[in-house]
């Protein structure tokens, strides 16, 4: 059952070139940028948060499936283990943002501007949470804890390969214990971090649903990337035992959670629209005024497309439709995060620049009628290139991990169930 | 049908049952005279049902003024009870639909009773909006139909109307789902009975013969209904949460309400399933079908959903502070430290803190603990709705209209009365239909019966893994 993945030089070369392309795009963005390098930094934040989230959700999937005694997914769990370990480079990427907050390299967060906080009553009220100490130590401690769980789960999983399932499946039981402890920690801490990293970009705005909404977005991106990687690996001749049945179940997740994401999207939008409280509606007003195409593409890519493509049974079992749906959903949720990150950060930067120029402009005020700006109003080629670079980095790290252990966790107690998995 | 089952899984059917024994064990309670425990329980429930009828008649005769609602607190125990019952009515369809889609085998032991419970709970819930109308005879006004009252239509913008649609749809589909599952079992009962019973079961089993075509249609229909019910499970409590969240009342208007209400509903529903199943398995001697493994699994669901609810409580509390919105902050200050602080403490203690004992496997598998916890959770979830409704209303925007509310004996009587209605219906159900889905339990016997998967089973399923373990060791 042993199956070795070889991370050969061709793959390294392709992914390495992709990373260089991404770096090149980032450099071009940086030098073509405004004085605060807003486009560069928002792209950096957007992709860092997006891929860190995918890694987190891969760990979450692993932990949730282990806790729920899922048997079918054993054959593909090595993919999630590899994805989850991207948290390590992810923390490095986040550290750059943290140092940036301290060193005033970027002007992403309105609350990081001490002058603005002094005069702004709302931000002053939040400064107990929105401050650089929380941002720094919260990120390091929380992501550090996630890394701990990712590495321990991986460690026992690989040791199980080498040493057998152990007496009374001791390795599996250890993994289960870790998974169970991780789940509530992930539940609380991911919310706190996404408030810090993303929701605080619109420093005045708040929504209790935001953490679950963005979490479901990450989850779908992780599932979509899993499907794509598995199909790629199968095309390379790996994972011969992974069948249409496994694909089918992954497709169900892609479909079901897409509907769930839509449910959360609707809940958040509808309640804010219905109650019509100015402090809350501003978030959607801004996006409908200045980001209309993205606003609707978000729904098209993340609801309409997966809903209609994956509704039928057979489309979840076919490679072509699954690749199509996964790419659409992956790009869709990347756009979703684009829409969460850019508008708030853009207003913050505009205000800061106006302030430098001596004009009075408030980031919290209604920014309607912003001119079209590539990279903000709509992702340009540089954004796509940057995303591609991050994706190649993510896959490079994942392939490195995949090559370190057998693709089949041969002593997992659920392996036989996964090998004989049939969706009826 | 042979399936591969991991040796790490525990059996779901104990006692080395054969197919015939399963039929005997589950069908026989409906064929014998009820035992003393049942008669006692039924008498007690009927008395409470009588109380329900009396207090409802009192309300209708004398009007809503017999309740202690006042100008500030317009929703008190009535809507609290309504939401509480609706929440309880979530576990059944979750178990039957979502767990069917997830192919969870343990659902077969408990789905039938849980679905029945769902239906009865929704019936109890439905009483409250109806009697709250005051003029019950005009209840049909809630339906939008071309009418003779001039251009007087229902308010389509109101979440209260959406409730009418959501709950009636949910009720209909739940009944269909439950009944579909019952058909093969009713046919089994028919085949075992004589005389008038046989005639009745023949009618209710729709001439089921167990033909392959019947089974094929049965399975397609089950899947279609599962697909339909899954969004319905979410929609019902989502729309109930809209009753509050679409308002501009601080403490009610918050975006997390829909999924958090759904999680809370599943939480309370499972608690009620535990309460009922622990009694049922004992009284009807079904311990080998509703095993400790089932109780363990349901306790895990209670732990998970309780913790999700806990995340939501803390999120609300934190974001209220974070919002920088004075009224929002005050609403939560009042919720925790205001005149109704005790109900907040009750809610937190019963819903978030106490379920944490289920981290211990020993406690998850203890009948006493589980039973006590299931009651705790039921109380806690009642408090949650009371906290949201009465506490929030008691301190509104105008300090001059602040008020305090305690129920009258009529309101308490109606609530206790719905418990009577609920248990009376459930007890009748245990007499006329198999409380465990006979056909479905049989379908998992070879995958989860202890003579096939338990420690004393013939080891052929373990073969592959054992070989894999050996090769791994070399």
PDB file of C-alpha atoms in Angstrom, chain A residues 196-346:
ATOM      1  CA  UNK A 196      -8.114  41.186  13.477  1.00  0.00           C
ATOM      2  CA  UNK A 197      -6.820  40.390  10.026  1.00  0.00           C
ATOM      3  CA  UNK A 198      -9.835  41.185   7.869  1.00  0.00           C
ATOM      4  CA  UNK A 199     -12.881  42.634   9.634  1.00  0.00           C
ATOM      5  CA  UNK A 200     -10.810  45.386  11.240  1.00  0.00           C
ATOM      6  CA  UNK A 201      -9.943  46.730   7.789  1.00  0.00           C
ATOM      7  CA  UNK A 202     -13.370  48.329   7.946  1.00  0.00           C
ATOM      8  CA  UNK A 203     -12.537  49.539  11.412  1.00  0.00           C
ATOM      9  CA  UNK A 204     -15.931  51.022  12.193  1.00  0.00           C
ATOM     10  CA  UNK A 205     -18.009  48.199  10.902  1.00  0.00           C
ATOM     11  CA  UNK A 206     -18.976  44.991  12.714  1.00  0.00           C
ATOM     12  CA  UNK A 207     -20.994  41.877  12.085  1.00  0.00           C
ATOM     13  CA  UNK A 208     -21.362  38.948  14.447  1.00  0.00           C
ATOM     14  CA  UNK A 209     -21.635  36.556  11.536  1.00  0.00           C
ATOM     15  CA  UNK A 210     -18.411  37.688   9.869  1.00  0.00           C
ATOM     16  CA  UNK A 211     -16.168  34.977  11.323  1.00  0.00           C
ATOM     17  CA  UNK A 212     -18.414  32.106  10.299  1.00  0.00           C
ATOM     18  CA  UNK A 213     -18.986  33.645   6.900  1.00  0.00           C
ATOM     19  CA  UNK A 214     -15.296  34.027   6.126  1.00  0.00           C
ATOM     20  CA  UNK A 215     -14.623  30.620   7.666  1.00  0.00           C
ATOM     21  CA  UNK A 216     -17.022  28.939   5.255  1.00  0.00           C
ATOM     22  CA  UNK A 217     -15.325  30.793   2.429  1.00  0.00           C
ATOM     23  CA  UNK A 218     -11.938  29.400   3.467  1.00  0.00           C
ATOM     24  CA  UNK A 219     -13.432  25.948   3.856  1.00  0.00           C
ATOM     25  CA  UNK A 220     -14.707  25.941   0.276  1.00  0.00           C
ATOM     26  CA  UNK A 221     -11.411  27.166  -1.090  1.00  0.00           C
ATOM     27  CA  UNK A 222      -9.703  24.317   0.773  1.00  0.00           C
ATOM     28  CA  UNK A 223     -12.123  21.710  -0.590  1.00  0.00           C
ATOM     29  CA  UNK A 224     -11.802  23.071  -4.136  1.00  0.00           C
ATOM     30  CA  UNK A 225      -8.016  23.000  -3.949  1.00  0.00           C
ATOM     31  CA  UNK A 226      -8.154  19.462  -2.555  1.00  0.00           C
ATOM     32  CA  UNK A 227     -10.263  18.278  -5.464  1.00  0.00           C
ATOM     33  CA  UNK A 228      -7.966  19.926  -7.980  1.00  0.00           C
ATOM     34  CA  UNK A 229      -4.849  18.448  -6.441  1.00  0.00           C
ATOM     35  CA  UNK A 230      -6.324  14.966  -6.262  1.00  0.00           C
ATOM     36  CA  UNK A 231      -7.364  15.099  -9.877  1.00  0.00           C
ATOM     37  CA  UNK A 232      -3.875  16.299 -10.797  1.00  0.00           C
ATOM     38  CA  UNK A 233      -2.223  13.544  -8.771  1.00  0.00           C
ATOM     39  CA  UNK A 234      -4.452  10.937 -10.355  1.00  0.00           C
ATOM     40  CA  UNK A 235      -3.579  12.268 -13.793  1.00  0.00           C
ATOM     41  CA  UNK A 236       0.080  11.795 -12.820  1.00  0.00           C
ATOM     42  CA  UNK A 237      -0.636   8.167 -12.003  1.00  0.00           C
ATOM     43  CA  UNK A 238      -0.740   8.578  -8.247  1.00  0.00           C
ATOM     44  CA  UNK A 239      -3.584   7.619  -5.940  1.00  0.00           C
ATOM     45  CA  UNK A 240      -4.967   4.810  -8.130  1.00  0.00           C
ATOM     46  CA  UNK A 241      -7.305   3.729  -5.349  1.00  0.00           C
ATOM     47  CA  UNK A 242      -9.041   7.074  -5.155  1.00  0.00           C
ATOM     48  CA  UNK A 243     -12.146   6.567  -7.245  1.00  0.00           C
ATOM     49  CA  UNK A 244     -15.144   8.469  -8.511  1.00  0.00           C
ATOM     50  CA  UNK A 245     -16.768   7.630  -5.183  1.00  0.00           C
ATOM     51  CA  UNK A 246     -14.291   9.712  -3.244  1.00  0.00           C
ATOM     52  CA  UNK A 247     -14.630  12.468  -5.787  1.00  0.00           C
ATOM     53  CA  UNK A 248     -18.378  12.256  -5.377  1.00  0.00           C
ATOM     54  CA  UNK A 249     -18.184  12.840  -1.648  1.00  0.00           C
ATOM     55  CA  UNK A 250     -15.792  15.742  -2.070  1.00  0.00           C
ATOM     56  CA  UNK A 251     -18.247  17.102  -4.624  1.00  0.00           C
ATOM     57  CA  UNK A 252     -21.016  16.832  -2.070  1.00  0.00           C
ATOM     58  CA  UNK A 253     -18.964  18.940   0.286  1.00  0.00           C
ATOM     59  CA  UNK A 254     -18.279  21.461  -2.440  1.00  0.00           C
ATOM     60  CA  UNK A 255     -21.982  21.609  -3.228  1.00  0.00           C
ATOM     61  CA  UNK A 256     -23.333  21.482   0.302  1.00  0.00           C
ATOM     62  CA  UNK A 257     -20.981  23.996   1.839  1.00  0.00           C
ATOM     63  CA  UNK A 258     -21.470  26.308  -1.146  1.00  0.00           C
ATOM     64  CA  UNK A 259     -25.138  26.328  -0.303  1.00  0.00           C
ATOM     65  CA  UNK A 260     -24.234  26.879   3.331  1.00  0.00           C
ATOM     66  CA  UNK A 261     -21.962  29.784   2.358  1.00  0.00           C
ATOM     67  CA  UNK A 262     -24.855  31.262   0.407  1.00  0.00           C
ATOM     68  CA  UNK A 263     -27.045  30.845   3.452  1.00  0.00           C
ATOM     69  CA  UNK A 264     -24.549  32.782   5.539  1.00  0.00           C
ATOM     70  CA  UNK A 265     -24.101  35.402   2.830  1.00  0.00           C
ATOM     71  CA  UNK A 266     -27.846  35.842   2.657  1.00  0.00           C
ATOM     72  CA  UNK A 267     -28.267  35.935   6.434  1.00  0.00           C
ATOM     73  CA  UNK A 268     -25.670  38.646   6.787  1.00  0.00           C
ATOM     74  CA  UNK A 269     -26.818  40.711   3.824  1.00  0.00           C
ATOM     75  CA  UNK A 270     -30.533  40.343   4.371  1.00  0.00           C
ATOM     76  CA  UNK A 271     -30.477  41.214   8.053  1.00  0.00           C
ATOM     77  CA  UNK A 272     -28.333  44.271   7.512  1.00  0.00           C
ATOM     78  CA  UNK A 273     -30.443  45.388   4.565  1.00  0.00           C
ATOM     79  CA  UNK A 274     -33.701  44.773   6.384  1.00  0.00           C
ATOM     80  CA  UNK A 275     -32.827  46.591   9.612  1.00  0.00           C
ATOM     81  CA  UNK A 276     -31.187  49.417   7.667  1.00  0.00           C
ATOM     82  CA  UNK A 277     -28.950  50.655  10.466  1.00  0.00           C
ATOM     83  CA  UNK A 278     -26.481  53.100   8.942  1.00  0.00           C
ATOM     84  CA  UNK A 279     -23.459  51.804  10.848  1.00  0.00           C
ATOM     85  CA  UNK A 280     -24.011  48.383   9.305  1.00  0.00           C
ATOM     86  CA  UNK A 281     -25.348  49.107   5.838  1.00  0.00           C
ATOM     87  CA  UNK A 282     -22.286  51.222   5.010  1.00  0.00           C
ATOM     88  CA  UNK A 283     -20.337  48.021   4.385  1.00  0.00           C
ATOM     89  CA  UNK A 284     -22.627  46.834   1.602  1.00  0.00           C
ATOM     90  CA  UNK A 285     -23.390  50.348   0.365  1.00  0.00           C
ATOM     91  CA  UNK A 286     -19.698  50.844  -0.311  1.00  0.00           C
ATOM     92  CA  UNK A 287     -19.441  47.538  -2.145  1.00  0.00           C
ATOM     93  CA  UNK A 288     -22.590  48.074  -4.177  1.00  0.00           C
ATOM     94  CA  UNK A 289     -21.590  51.586  -5.156  1.00  0.00           C
ATOM     95  CA  UNK A 290     -17.993  51.017  -6.101  1.00  0.00           C
ATOM     96  CA  UNK A 291     -17.571  47.272  -6.577  1.00  0.00           C
ATOM     97  CA  UNK A 292     -20.782  46.237  -8.247  1.00  0.00           C
ATOM     98  CA  UNK A 293     -19.373  43.720 -10.777  1.00  0.00           C
ATOM     99  CA  UNK A 294     -17.452  41.936  -8.033  1.00  0.00           C
ATOM    100  CA  UNK A 295     -20.428  41.975  -5.748  1.00  0.00           C
ATOM    101  CA  UNK A 296     -22.472  39.993  -8.253  1.00  0.00           C
ATOM    102  CA  UNK A 297     -19.612  37.847  -9.540  1.00  0.00           C
ATOM    103  CA  UNK A 298     -19.181  36.694  -5.960  1.00  0.00           C
ATOM    104  CA  UNK A 299     -22.695  35.262  -5.982  1.00  0.00           C
ATOM    105  CA  UNK A 300     -22.364  33.910  -9.509  1.00  0.00           C
ATOM    106  CA  UNK A 301     -19.118  32.059  -8.825  1.00  0.00           C
ATOM    107  CA  UNK A 302     -19.855  30.894  -5.330  1.00  0.00           C
ATOM    108  CA  UNK A 303     -23.519  30.085  -5.501  1.00  0.00           C
ATOM    109  CA  UNK A 304     -25.057  29.935  -8.977  1.00  0.00           C
ATOM    110  CA  UNK A 305     -22.225  28.032 -10.649  1.00  0.00           C
ATOM    111  CA  UNK A 306     -21.589  25.297  -8.066  1.00  0.00           C
ATOM    112  CA  UNK A 307     -25.295  24.995  -7.319  1.00  0.00           C
ATOM    113  CA  UNK A 308     -26.332  24.261 -10.863  1.00  0.00           C
ATOM    114  CA  UNK A 309     -23.233  22.385 -11.965  1.00  0.00           C
ATOM    115  CA  UNK A 310     -23.057  20.093  -8.954  1.00  0.00           C
ATOM    116  CA  UNK A 311     -26.733  19.520  -8.300  1.00  0.00           C
ATOM    117  CA  UNK A 312     -26.835  16.372 -10.404  1.00  0.00           C
ATOM    118  CA  UNK A 313     -25.325  13.146  -9.155  1.00  0.00           C
ATOM    119  CA  UNK A 314     -23.175  12.438 -12.183  1.00  0.00           C
ATOM    120  CA  UNK A 315     -21.418  15.797 -12.339  1.00  0.00           C
ATOM    121  CA  UNK A 316     -19.852  15.108  -8.962  1.00  0.00           C
ATOM    122  CA  UNK A 317     -18.311  11.924 -10.315  1.00  0.00           C
ATOM    123  CA  UNK A 318     -16.808  13.321 -13.512  1.00  0.00           C
ATOM    124  CA  UNK A 319     -13.389  14.879 -13.682  1.00  0.00           C
ATOM    125  CA  UNK A 320     -14.340  17.582 -16.188  1.00  0.00           C
ATOM    126  CA  UNK A 321     -17.245  19.092 -14.267  1.00  0.00           C
ATOM    127  CA  UNK A 322     -15.438  18.761 -10.960  1.00  0.00           C
ATOM    128  CA  UNK A 323     -12.378  20.587 -12.282  1.00  0.00           C
ATOM    129  CA  UNK A 324     -14.598  23.299 -13.686  1.00  0.00           C
ATOM    130  CA  UNK A 325     -16.609  23.704 -10.492  1.00  0.00           C
ATOM    131  CA  UNK A 326     -13.515  23.631  -8.292  1.00  0.00           C
ATOM    132  CA  UNK A 327     -11.706  26.288 -10.299  1.00  0.00           C
ATOM    133  CA  UNK A 328     -14.791  28.505 -10.286  1.00  0.00           C
ATOM    134  CA  UNK A 329     -15.282  28.086  -6.539  1.00  0.00           C
ATOM    135  CA  UNK A 330     -11.603  28.578  -5.776  1.00  0.00           C
ATOM    136  CA  UNK A 331     -11.412  31.785  -7.802  1.00  0.00           C
ATOM    137  CA  UNK A 332     -14.810  32.770  -6.441  1.00  0.00           C
ATOM    138  CA  UNK A 333     -13.693  32.661  -2.845  1.00  0.00           C
ATOM    139  CA  UNK A 334     -10.468  34.391  -3.701  1.00  0.00           C
ATOM    140  CA  UNK A 335     -12.702  37.153  -5.100  1.00  0.00           C
ATOM    141  CA  UNK A 336     -14.818  36.974  -1.969  1.00  0.00           C
ATOM    142  CA  UNK A 337     -11.761  37.773   0.141  1.00  0.00           C
ATOM    143  CA  UNK A 338     -10.723  40.408  -2.375  1.00  0.00           C
ATOM    144  CA  UNK A 339     -14.052  42.079  -1.707  1.00  0.00           C
ATOM    145  CA  UNK A 340     -13.577  41.781   2.052  1.00  0.00           C
ATOM    146  CA  UNK A 341     -10.076  43.255   1.965  1.00  0.00           C
ATOM    147  CA  UNK A 342      -9.862  45.924  -0.704  1.00  0.00           C
ATOM    148  CA  UNK A 343     -12.676  48.431  -0.133  1.00  0.00           C
ATOM    149  CA  UNK A 344     -11.897  49.124   3.522  1.00  0.00           C
ATOM    150  CA  UNK A 345      -8.144  49.295   3.068  1.00  0.00           C
ATOM    151  CA  UNK A 346      -8.571  51.544   0.048  1.00  0.00           C
TER     152      UNK A 346
END
